[in-house]
Coordinates of C-alpha atoms and ligand atoms in Angstrom, one line a residue:
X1447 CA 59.1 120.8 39.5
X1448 CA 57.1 117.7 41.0
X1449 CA 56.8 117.3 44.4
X1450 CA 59.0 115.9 46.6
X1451 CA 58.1 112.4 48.5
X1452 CA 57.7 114.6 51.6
X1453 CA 54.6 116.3 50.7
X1454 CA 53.5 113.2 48.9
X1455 CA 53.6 111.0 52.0
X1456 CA 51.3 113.4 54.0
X1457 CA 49.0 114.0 50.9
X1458 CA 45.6 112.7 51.0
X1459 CA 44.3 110.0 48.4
X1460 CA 43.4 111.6 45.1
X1461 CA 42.2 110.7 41.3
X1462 CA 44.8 113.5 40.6
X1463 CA 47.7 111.9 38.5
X1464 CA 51.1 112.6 40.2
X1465 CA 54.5 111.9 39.4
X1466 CA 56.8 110.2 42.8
X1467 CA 60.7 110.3 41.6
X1468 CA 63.6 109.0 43.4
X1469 CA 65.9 105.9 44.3
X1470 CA 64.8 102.8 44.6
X1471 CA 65.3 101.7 48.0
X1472 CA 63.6 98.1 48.5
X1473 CA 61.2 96.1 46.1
X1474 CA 59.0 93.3 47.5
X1475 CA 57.1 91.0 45.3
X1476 CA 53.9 89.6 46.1
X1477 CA 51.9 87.5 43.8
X1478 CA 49.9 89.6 42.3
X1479 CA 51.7 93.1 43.0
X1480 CA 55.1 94.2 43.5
X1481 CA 55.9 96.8 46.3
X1482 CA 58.6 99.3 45.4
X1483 CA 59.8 102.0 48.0
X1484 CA 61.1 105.2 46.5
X1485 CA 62.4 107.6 48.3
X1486 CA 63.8 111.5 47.3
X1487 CA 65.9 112.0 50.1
X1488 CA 63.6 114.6 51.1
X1489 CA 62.7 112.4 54.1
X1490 CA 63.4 109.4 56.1
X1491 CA 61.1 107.1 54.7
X1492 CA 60.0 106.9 51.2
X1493 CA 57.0 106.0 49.4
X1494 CA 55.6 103.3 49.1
X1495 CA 54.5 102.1 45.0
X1496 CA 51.7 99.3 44.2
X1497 CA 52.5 98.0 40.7
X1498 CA 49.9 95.7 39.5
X1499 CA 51.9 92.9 37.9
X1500 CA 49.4 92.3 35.4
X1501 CA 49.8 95.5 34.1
X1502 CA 53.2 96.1 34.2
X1503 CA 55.5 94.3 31.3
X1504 CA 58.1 91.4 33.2
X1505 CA 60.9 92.8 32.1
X1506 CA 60.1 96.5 33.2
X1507 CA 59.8 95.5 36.8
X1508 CA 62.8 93.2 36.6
X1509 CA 64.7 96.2 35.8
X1510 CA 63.5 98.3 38.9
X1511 CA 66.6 97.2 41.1
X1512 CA 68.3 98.5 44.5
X1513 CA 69.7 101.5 43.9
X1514 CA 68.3 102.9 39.9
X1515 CA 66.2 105.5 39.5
X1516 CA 62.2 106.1 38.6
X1517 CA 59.9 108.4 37.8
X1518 CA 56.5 106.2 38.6
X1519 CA 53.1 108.4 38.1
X1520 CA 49.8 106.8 39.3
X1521 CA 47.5 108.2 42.2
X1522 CA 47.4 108.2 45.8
X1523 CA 45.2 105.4 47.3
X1524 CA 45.0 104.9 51.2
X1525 CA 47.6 102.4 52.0
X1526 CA 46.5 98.8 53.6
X1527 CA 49.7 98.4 55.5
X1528 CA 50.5 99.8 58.6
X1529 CA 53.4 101.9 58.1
X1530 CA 52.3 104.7 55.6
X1531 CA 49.0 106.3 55.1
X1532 CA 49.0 106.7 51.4
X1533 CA 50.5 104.6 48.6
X1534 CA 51.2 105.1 44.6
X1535 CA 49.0 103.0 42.4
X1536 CA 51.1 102.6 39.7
X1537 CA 50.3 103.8 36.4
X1538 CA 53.2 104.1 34.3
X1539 CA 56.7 103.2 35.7
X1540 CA 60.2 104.5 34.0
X1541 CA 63.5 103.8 35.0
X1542 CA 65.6 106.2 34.1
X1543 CA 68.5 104.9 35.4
X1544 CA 69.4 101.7 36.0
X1545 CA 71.8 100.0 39.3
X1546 CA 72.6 96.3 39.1
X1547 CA 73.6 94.1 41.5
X1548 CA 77.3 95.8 42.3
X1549 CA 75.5 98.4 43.8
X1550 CA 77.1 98.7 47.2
X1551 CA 74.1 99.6 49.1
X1552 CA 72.1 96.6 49.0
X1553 CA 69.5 95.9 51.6
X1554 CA 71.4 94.7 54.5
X1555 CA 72.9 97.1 56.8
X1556 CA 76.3 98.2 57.0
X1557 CA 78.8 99.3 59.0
X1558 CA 79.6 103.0 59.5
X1559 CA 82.7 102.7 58.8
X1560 CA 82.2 100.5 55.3
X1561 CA 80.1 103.5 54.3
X1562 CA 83.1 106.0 54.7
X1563 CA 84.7 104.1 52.4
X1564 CA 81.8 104.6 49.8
X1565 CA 81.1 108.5 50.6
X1566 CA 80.4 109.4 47.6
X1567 CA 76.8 107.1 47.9
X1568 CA 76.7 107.0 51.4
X1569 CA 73.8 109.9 51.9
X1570 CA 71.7 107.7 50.1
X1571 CA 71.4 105.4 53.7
X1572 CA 69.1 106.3 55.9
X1573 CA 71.6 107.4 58.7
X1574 CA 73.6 109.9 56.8
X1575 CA 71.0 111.3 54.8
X1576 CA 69.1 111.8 58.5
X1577 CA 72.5 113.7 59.5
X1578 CA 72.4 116.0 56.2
X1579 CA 69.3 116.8 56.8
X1580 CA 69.8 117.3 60.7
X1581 CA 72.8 118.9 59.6
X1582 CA 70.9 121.7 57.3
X1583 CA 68.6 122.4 59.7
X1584 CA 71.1 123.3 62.5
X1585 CA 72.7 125.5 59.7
X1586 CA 70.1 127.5 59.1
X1587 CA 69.0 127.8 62.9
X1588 CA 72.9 129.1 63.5
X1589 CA 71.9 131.7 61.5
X1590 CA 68.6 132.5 62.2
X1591 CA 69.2 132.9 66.2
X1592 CA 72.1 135.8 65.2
X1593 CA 70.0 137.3 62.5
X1594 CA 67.2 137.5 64.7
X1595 CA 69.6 139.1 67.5
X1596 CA 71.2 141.6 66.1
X1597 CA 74.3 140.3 64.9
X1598 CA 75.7 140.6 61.7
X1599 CA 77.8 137.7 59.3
X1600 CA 81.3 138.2 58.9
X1601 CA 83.3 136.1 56.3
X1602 CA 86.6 136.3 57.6
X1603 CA 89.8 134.9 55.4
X1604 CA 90.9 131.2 55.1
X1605 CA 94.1 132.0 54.3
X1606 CA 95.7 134.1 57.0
X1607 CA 99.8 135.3 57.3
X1608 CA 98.8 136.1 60.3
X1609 CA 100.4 133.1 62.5
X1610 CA 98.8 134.0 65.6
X1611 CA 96.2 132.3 67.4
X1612 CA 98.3 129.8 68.4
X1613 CA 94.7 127.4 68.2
X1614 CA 96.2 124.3 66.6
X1615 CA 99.2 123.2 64.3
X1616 CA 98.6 124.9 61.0
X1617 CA 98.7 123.8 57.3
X1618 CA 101.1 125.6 55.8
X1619 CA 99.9 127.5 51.8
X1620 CA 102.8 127.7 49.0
X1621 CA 103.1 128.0 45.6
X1622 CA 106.7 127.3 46.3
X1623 CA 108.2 124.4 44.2
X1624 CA 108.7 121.7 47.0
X1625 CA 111.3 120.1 45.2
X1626 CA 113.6 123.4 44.7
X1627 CA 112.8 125.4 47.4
X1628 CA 114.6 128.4 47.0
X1629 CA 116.9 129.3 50.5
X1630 CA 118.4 132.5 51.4
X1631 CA 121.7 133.0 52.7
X1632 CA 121.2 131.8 56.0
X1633 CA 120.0 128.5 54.4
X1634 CA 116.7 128.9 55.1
X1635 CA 113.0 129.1 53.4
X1636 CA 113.2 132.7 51.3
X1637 CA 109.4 133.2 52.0
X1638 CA 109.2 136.7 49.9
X1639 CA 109.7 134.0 47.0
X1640 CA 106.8 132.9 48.2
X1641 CA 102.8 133.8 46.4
X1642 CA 102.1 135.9 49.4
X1643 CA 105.9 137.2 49.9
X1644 CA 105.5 135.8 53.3
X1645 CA 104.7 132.5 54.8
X1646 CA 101.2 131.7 55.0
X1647 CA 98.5 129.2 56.6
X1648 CA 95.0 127.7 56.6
X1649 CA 93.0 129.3 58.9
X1650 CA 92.4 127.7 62.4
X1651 CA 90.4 130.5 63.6
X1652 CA 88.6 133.6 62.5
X1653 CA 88.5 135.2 65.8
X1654 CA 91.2 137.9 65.7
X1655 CA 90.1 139.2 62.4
X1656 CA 86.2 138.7 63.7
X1657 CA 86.8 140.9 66.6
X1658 CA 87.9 143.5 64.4
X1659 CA 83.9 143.9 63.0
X1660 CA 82.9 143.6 66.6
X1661 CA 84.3 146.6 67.4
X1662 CA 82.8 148.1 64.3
X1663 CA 79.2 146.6 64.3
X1664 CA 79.1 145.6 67.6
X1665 CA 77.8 142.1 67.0
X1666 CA 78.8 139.3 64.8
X1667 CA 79.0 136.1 63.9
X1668 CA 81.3 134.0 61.6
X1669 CA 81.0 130.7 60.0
X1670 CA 82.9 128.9 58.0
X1671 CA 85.8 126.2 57.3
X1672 CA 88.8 126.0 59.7
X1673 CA 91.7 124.0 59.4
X1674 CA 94.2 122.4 61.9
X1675 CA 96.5 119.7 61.2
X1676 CA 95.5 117.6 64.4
X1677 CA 97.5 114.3 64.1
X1678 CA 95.6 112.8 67.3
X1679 CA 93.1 110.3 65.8
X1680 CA 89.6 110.6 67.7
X1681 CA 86.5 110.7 67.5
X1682 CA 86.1 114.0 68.2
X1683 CA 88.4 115.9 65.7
X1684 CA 89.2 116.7 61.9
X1685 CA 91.6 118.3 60.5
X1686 CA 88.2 120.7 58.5
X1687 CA 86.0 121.4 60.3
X1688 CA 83.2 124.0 60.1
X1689 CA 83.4 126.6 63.2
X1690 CA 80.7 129.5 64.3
X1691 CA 82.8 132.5 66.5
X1692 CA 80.1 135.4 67.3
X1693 CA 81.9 137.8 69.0
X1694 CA 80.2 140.8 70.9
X1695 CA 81.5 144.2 71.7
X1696 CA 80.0 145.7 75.2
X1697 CA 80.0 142.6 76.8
X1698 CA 81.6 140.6 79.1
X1699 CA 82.4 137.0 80.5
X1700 CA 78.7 136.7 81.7
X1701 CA 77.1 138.2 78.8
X1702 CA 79.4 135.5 76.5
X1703 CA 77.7 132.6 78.9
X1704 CA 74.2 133.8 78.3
X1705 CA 74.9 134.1 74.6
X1706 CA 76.6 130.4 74.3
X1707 CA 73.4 128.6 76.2
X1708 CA 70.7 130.6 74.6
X1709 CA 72.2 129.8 71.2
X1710 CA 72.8 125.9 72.0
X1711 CA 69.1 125.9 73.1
X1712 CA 67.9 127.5 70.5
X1713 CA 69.4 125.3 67.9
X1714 CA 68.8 122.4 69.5
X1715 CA 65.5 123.5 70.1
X1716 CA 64.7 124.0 66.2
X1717 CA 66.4 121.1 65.2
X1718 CA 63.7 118.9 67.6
X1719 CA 60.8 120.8 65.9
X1720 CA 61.9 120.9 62.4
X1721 CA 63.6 117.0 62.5
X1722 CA 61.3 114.8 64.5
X1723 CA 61.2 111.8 62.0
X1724 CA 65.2 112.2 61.9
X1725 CA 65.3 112.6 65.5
X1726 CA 63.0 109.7 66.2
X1727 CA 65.2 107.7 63.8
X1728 CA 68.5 108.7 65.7
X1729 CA 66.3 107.9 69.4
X1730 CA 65.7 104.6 68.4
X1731 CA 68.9 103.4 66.0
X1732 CA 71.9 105.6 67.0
X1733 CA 71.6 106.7 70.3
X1734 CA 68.7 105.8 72.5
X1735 CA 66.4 108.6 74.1
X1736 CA 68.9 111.3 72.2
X1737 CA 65.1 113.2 71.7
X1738 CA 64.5 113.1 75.5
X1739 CA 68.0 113.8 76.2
X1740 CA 68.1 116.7 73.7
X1741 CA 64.5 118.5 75.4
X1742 CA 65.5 117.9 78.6
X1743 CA 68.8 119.8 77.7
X1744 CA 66.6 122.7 76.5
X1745 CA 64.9 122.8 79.3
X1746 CA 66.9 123.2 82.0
X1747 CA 69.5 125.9 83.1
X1748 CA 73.6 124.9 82.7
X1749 CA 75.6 124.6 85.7
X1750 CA 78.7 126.8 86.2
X1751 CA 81.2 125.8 87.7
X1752 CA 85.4 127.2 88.0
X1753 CA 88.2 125.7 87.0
X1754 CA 89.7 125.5 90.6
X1755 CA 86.4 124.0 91.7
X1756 CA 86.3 121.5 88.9
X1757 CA 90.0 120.2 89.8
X1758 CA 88.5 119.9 93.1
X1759 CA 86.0 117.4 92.1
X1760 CA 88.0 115.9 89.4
X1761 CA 90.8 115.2 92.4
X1762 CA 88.5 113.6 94.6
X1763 CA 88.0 111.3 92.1
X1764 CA 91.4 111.0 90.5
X1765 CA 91.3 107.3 90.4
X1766 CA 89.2 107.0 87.6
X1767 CA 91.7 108.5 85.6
X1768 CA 94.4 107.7 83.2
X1769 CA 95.6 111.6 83.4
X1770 CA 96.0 112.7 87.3
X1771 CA 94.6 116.0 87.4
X1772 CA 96.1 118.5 89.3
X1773 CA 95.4 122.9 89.7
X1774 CA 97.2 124.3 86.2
X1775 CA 96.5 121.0 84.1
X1776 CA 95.1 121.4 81.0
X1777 CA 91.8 119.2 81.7
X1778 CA 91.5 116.5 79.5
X1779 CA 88.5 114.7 77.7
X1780 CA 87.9 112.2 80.0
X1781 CA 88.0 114.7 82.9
X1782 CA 85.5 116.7 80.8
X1783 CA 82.7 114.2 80.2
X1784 CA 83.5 112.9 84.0
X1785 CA 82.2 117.2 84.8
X1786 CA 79.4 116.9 82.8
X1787 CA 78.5 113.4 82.6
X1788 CA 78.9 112.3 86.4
X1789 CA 79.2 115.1 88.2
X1790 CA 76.5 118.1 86.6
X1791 CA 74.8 115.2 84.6
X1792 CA 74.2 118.0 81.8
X1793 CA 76.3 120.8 80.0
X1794 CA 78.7 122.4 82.4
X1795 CA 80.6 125.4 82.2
X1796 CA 83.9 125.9 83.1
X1797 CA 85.2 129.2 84.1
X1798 CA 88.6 131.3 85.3
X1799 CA 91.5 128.9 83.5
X1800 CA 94.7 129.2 84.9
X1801 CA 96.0 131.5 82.4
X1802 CA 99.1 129.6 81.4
X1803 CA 96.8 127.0 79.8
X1804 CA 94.8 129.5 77.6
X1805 CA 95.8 131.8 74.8
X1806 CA 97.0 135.5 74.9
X1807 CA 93.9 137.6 74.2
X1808 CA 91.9 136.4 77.2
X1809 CA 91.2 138.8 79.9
X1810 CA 93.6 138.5 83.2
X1811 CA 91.4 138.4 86.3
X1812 CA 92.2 140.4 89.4
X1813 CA 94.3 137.4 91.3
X1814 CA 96.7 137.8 87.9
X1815 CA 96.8 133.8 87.7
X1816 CA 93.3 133.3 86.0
X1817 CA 92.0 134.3 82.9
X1818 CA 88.3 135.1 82.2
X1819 CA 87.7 132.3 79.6
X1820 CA 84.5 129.4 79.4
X1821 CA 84.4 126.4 78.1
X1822 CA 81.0 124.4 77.6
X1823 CA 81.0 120.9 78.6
X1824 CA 78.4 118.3 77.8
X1825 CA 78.2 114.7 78.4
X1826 CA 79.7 112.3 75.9
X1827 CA 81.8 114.4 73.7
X1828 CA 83.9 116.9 76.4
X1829 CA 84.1 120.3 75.1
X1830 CA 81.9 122.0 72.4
X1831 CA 82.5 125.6 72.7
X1832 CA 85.6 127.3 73.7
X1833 CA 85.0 131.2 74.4
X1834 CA 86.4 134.1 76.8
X1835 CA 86.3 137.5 77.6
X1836 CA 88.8 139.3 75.4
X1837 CA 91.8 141.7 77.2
X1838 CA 90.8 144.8 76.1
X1839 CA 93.3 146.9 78.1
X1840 CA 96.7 147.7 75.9
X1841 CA 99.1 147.8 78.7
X1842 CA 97.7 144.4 80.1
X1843 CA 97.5 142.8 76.6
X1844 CA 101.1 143.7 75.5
X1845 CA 102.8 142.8 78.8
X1846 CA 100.8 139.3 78.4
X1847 CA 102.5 139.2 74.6
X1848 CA 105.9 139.7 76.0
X1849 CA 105.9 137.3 78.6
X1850 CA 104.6 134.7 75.9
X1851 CA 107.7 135.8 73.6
X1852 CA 105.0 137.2 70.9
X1853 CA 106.5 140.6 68.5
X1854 CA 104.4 143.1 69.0
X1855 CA 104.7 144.2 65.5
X1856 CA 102.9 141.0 64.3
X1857 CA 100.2 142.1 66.1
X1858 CA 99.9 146.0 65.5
X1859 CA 96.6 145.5 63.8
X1860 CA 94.8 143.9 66.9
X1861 CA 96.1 146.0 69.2
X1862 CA 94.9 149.0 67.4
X1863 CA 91.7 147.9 68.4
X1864 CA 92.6 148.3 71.9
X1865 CA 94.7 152.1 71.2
X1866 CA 91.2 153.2 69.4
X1867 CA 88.0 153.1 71.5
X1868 CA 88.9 150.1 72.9
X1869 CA 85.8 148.0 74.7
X1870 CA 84.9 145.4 76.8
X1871 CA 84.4 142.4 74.2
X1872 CA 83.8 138.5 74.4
X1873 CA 82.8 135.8 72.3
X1874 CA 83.5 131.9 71.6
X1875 CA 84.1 129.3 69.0
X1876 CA 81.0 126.3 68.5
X1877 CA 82.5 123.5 66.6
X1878 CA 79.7 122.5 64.2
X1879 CA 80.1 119.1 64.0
X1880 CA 80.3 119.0 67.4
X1881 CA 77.0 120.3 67.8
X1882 CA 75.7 118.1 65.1
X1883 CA 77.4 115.0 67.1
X1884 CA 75.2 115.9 70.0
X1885 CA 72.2 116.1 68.9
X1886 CA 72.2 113.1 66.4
X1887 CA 74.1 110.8 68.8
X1888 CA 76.6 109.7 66.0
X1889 CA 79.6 108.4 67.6
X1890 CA 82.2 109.8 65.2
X1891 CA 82.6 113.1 64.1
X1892 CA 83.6 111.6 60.5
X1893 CA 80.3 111.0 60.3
X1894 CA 78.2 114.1 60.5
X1895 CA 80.9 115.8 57.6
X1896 CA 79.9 114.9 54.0
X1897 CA 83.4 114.0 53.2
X1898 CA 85.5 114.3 56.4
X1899 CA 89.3 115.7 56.4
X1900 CA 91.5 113.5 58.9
X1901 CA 95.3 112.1 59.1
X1902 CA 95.8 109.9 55.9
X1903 CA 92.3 110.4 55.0
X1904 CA 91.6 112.9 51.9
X1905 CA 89.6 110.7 49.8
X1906 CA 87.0 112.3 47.1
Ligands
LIG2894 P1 89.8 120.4 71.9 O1 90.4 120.6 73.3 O2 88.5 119.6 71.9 O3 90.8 119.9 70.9 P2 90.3 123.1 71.4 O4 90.2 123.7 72.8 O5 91.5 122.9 70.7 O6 89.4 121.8 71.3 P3 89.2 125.6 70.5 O7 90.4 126.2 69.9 O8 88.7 126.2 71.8 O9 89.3 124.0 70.5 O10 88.0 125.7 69.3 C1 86.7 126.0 69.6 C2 85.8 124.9 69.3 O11 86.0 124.3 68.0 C3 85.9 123.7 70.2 O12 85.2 123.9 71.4 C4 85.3 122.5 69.4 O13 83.9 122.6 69.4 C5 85.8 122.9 68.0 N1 87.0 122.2 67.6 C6 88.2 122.4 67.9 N2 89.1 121.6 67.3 C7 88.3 120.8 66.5 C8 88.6 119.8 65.5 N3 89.8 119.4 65.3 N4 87.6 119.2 64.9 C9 86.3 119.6 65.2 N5 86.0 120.5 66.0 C10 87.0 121.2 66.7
LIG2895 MN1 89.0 125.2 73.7

C-alpha cells in the first residue's frame, strides 16, 4: 500500500521516490510549472504537486482536471509557498481516471444543501469529508470510553414485535402483499399471515432488550441504527439515525448523570485531540470558536437543574416564547436551548419529569408525580441525551402499566427482570448525530449522515 497524503504532508524532504494518489482538487498554472493539489481524503488539505511543464507532455497535463484521479511519483522538496511544508516534484504523472468539465464539484463553493443533492460525491468537499472523518473518530471514542469502563457491546434487534417503547411512530415490516392484504373476519389486518406471524416494526429503541444484558453483565452499551417515522421536518431529526443506550445495573439516577457527562467529555475530548485540522476547519468556516466552545465544555462541570425549577425560569421568561410553558408541559426546543443557552450558558440537565410526560419504565419518585428521568441540554441543538432511572420494583411498574392501558402479557419478558433479582438500573440514549452536530457546528443534522433518511427523502 502507499502512503496516504497524511503522512506525506508531515514527511520531511527526501531523494526517496514516492508515489502521492488521490483526487484532483485544484490545478494552477504558472508559466513555467503547473500546481496540482491532490488530496486522499485522508486529511483536510492535500498535497501540493510541482510539474515542470517542460517535462511534462501538453496534453498529459491538460488531462489532469477537477475531479480525475492520479497517481503522480516524484520526491519531496521543501515547499516555497506558505501553506505546506513539503511539495511533490513531479516525476511521472498518470491519470488514471479522468473527470471533465460536468463534474459537479468544481472549484467554487457550494451550498450545503446543492451537495445533498449530489451525496453520492459530496465527501469529496472539504466540509463533509471533515465530518466523516470527525464522525469516525467520535465512533471509535464511543467505544473506547465503555471498553475501557467496563461495559460490554450489546447488538440488540432492528426488527422488534415488541411495540413497546412508545419512543416515536414506528415503521411498520411486512412481507404482506400491500395490494391484497389478507383480512380476517372482523375485517381487519390477519397479522399471523404475516413473515413474523405477528405485526412487526423498525426499531426506535434498544433499550428494553439492552436492559435485559444489564441485568446479566451488569454494564452495556448498544449502538446501532434506529428508526422512527418523525414527519416533523427539522434540523434536528431523521427518520435513521444512529443511537448509543449504555445501560447499568447497580446504579441509580446519579450514577446515570455521572456516566452521561463523563462520556460526553470524553468523546468530545478525543475528538479535539485526534481532529484538530477538522476542528480548526469547522472553528473558522462552519461555526466560529466551535474548538474553544467544545474545551471549554470539557472543562467545566454541568449544571443540574429540575424540571419544576426549569419551568420556573422558563415562566419568568415566557414572553420569548411561541409555546407558553407551564408545570406538566412537555418542554419544547426553544425552551431547551433558552436552559442551556441563556440561562446555564452550557449543557444543563434536567431532572424529576412530571411523570405523565415520560414513558413507563422510569422510576416514580416519592411525591408519586415525578419520575427519576434526565435529560441533557446543550446550547444550539436542545436535547442530546434522554436517560432515567429504570422502575425496578414489580408492583410499582405494573400498576404504572395499568394506569397507561399497557397488557401485561406484552410485557412478561421485562418484567421478569424485575420477578428475578431485580436491581436498581439506569441508563440513557445519546443520539449520535447529535453529538456529531455539536461538536462540528453543522447546522443540519442531514449533514453529519452519509446519506440521511428524512420525510420524502430516500435518495441513493
Ligand atoms: P426529541 O425530543 O429531540 O425529539 P426524544 O425525546 O424523542 O427527542 P429520546 O426518545 O429520548 O428522544 O431518544 C434519545 C436520544 O436520541 C435523544 O436525546 C436524541 O439525541 C436522539 N434522537 C431522538 N430522536 C431523534 C431523531 N429523530 N433523529 C436524530 N436523533 C434523535
Ligand atoms: Mn428524550
Amino acid at each position: 500500500m502507499s502512503r496516504l497524503i497524511r503522512e506525506l504532508r508531515t514527511s520531511a524532504p527526501s531523494d526517496e521516490i514516492i508515489t502521492a494518489e488521490g483526487w484532483v482538487r485544484t490545478k494552477r498554472d504558472s508559466k513555467t510549472v503547473c500546481f496540482i493539489e491532490v488530496n486522499d481524503g485522508s486529511c483536510l488539505k492535500g498535497l501540493q504537486v510541482v510539474a515542470d511543464k517542460e517535462r511534462f507532455d501538453g496534453e498529459l497535463l491538460g488531462s489532469v482536471t477537477t475531479g480525475c484521479s492520479v497517481a503522480c511519483s516524484g520526491h519531496l522538496v521543501a515547499s516555497q509557498g506558505a501553506s505546506q511544508e513539503v511539495e511533490l516534484s513531479a516525476e511521472t504523472i498518470q491519470v488514471i481516471g479522468k473527470a471533465d468539465d460536468t463534474y459537479p464539484l468544481q472549484k467554487k463553493r457550494h451550498t450545503l444543501e446543492y451537495l445533498r443533492e449530489i451525496a453520492h460525491l459530496r465527501p469529496r468537499t472539504n466540509t463533509i469529508g471533515a465530518v466523516a472523518r470527525v464522525r469516525s473518530t467520535m465512533a471509535y471514542a464511543v467505544h473506547r470510553f465503555f471498553q475501557e469502563n467496563g461495559f460490554y457491546y450489546v447488538n440488540t434487534p432492528l426488527i422488534t414485535a415488541s411495540d413497546c417503547e412508545g419512543a416515536g411512530q414506528m415503521f411498520q415490516v411486512t412481507t404482506l402483499d400491500l395490494d391484497n392484504v389478507p383480512k380476517g373476519e372482523n375485517g381487519k389486518v390477519d397479522y399471523s399471515k404475516d413473515f413474523f406471524g405477528k405485526k412487526a416494526n423498525l426499531t426506535v429503541s434498544g433499550q428494553l432488550e439492552g436492559e435485559t444484558y444489564a441485568t446479566a453483565l451488569r454494564n452495556i452499551y448498544t449502538f446501532g441504527p434506529t428508526f422512527r417515522a418523525e414527519d416533523s421536518n427539522t434540523k434536528r431529526h431523521l427518520a435513521e439515525f444512529w443511537m448509543i443506550e449504555p445501560e447499568m445495573s447497580f446504579c441509580t439516577l446519579e450514577g446515570d448523570m455521572k456516566i452521561a457527562e463523563d462520556f460526553l467529555k470524553y468523546i468530545f475530548r478525543y475528538t479535539l485531540e485526534h481532529c484538530s485540522e477538522d476542528m480548526n476547519f469547522f472553528s473558522a468556516f462552519v461555526e466560529p470558536g466551535i474548538s474553544d466552545t467544545i474545551r471549554h465544555v470539557v472543562d467545566s462541570p454541568f449544571v443540574h437543574m429540575t424540571y419544576t425549577d426549569a419551568i420556573k425560569e422558563l415562566e419568568k421568561n415566557k414572553d420569548r416564547f411561541d409555546y407558553k410553558p407551564f408545570w406538566g408541559c412537555d418542554i419544547q426546543t426553544e425552551h431547551e436551548r433558552f436552559l442551556s443557552e441563556e440561562i446555564c450558558k452550557c449543557p444543563v440537565i434536567v431532572t424529576d419529569y412530571p411523570k405523565e410526560i415520560k414513558s413507563f419504565y422510569m422510576k416514580l419518585n416519592e411525591d408519586g408525580k415525578t419520575v427519576r428521568a434526565m435529560d441533557v441540554l446543550v446550547p444550539r441543538l436542545g436535547e442530546i441525551i434522554g436517560g432515567s432511572e429504570r422502575e425496578y420494583r414489580l408492583d410499582i411498574l405494573t400498576r404504572r402499566m395499568k394506569d397507561l392501558g399497557l397488557k401485561e402479557e406484552d410485557y412478561w419478558w421485562y418484567l421478569d427482570l424485575r420477578r428475578y433479582g431485580t436491581v436498581p438500573h439506569a441508563g440513557f440514549g445519546l443520539g449520535f448525530e447529535r453529538a456529531v452536530q455539536y461538536v462540528t457546528g453543522m447546522q443540519n443534522i442531514r449533514d453529519v449522515i452519509p446519506y440521511p433518511r428524512a420525510v420524502n427523502q430516500a435518495e441513493f
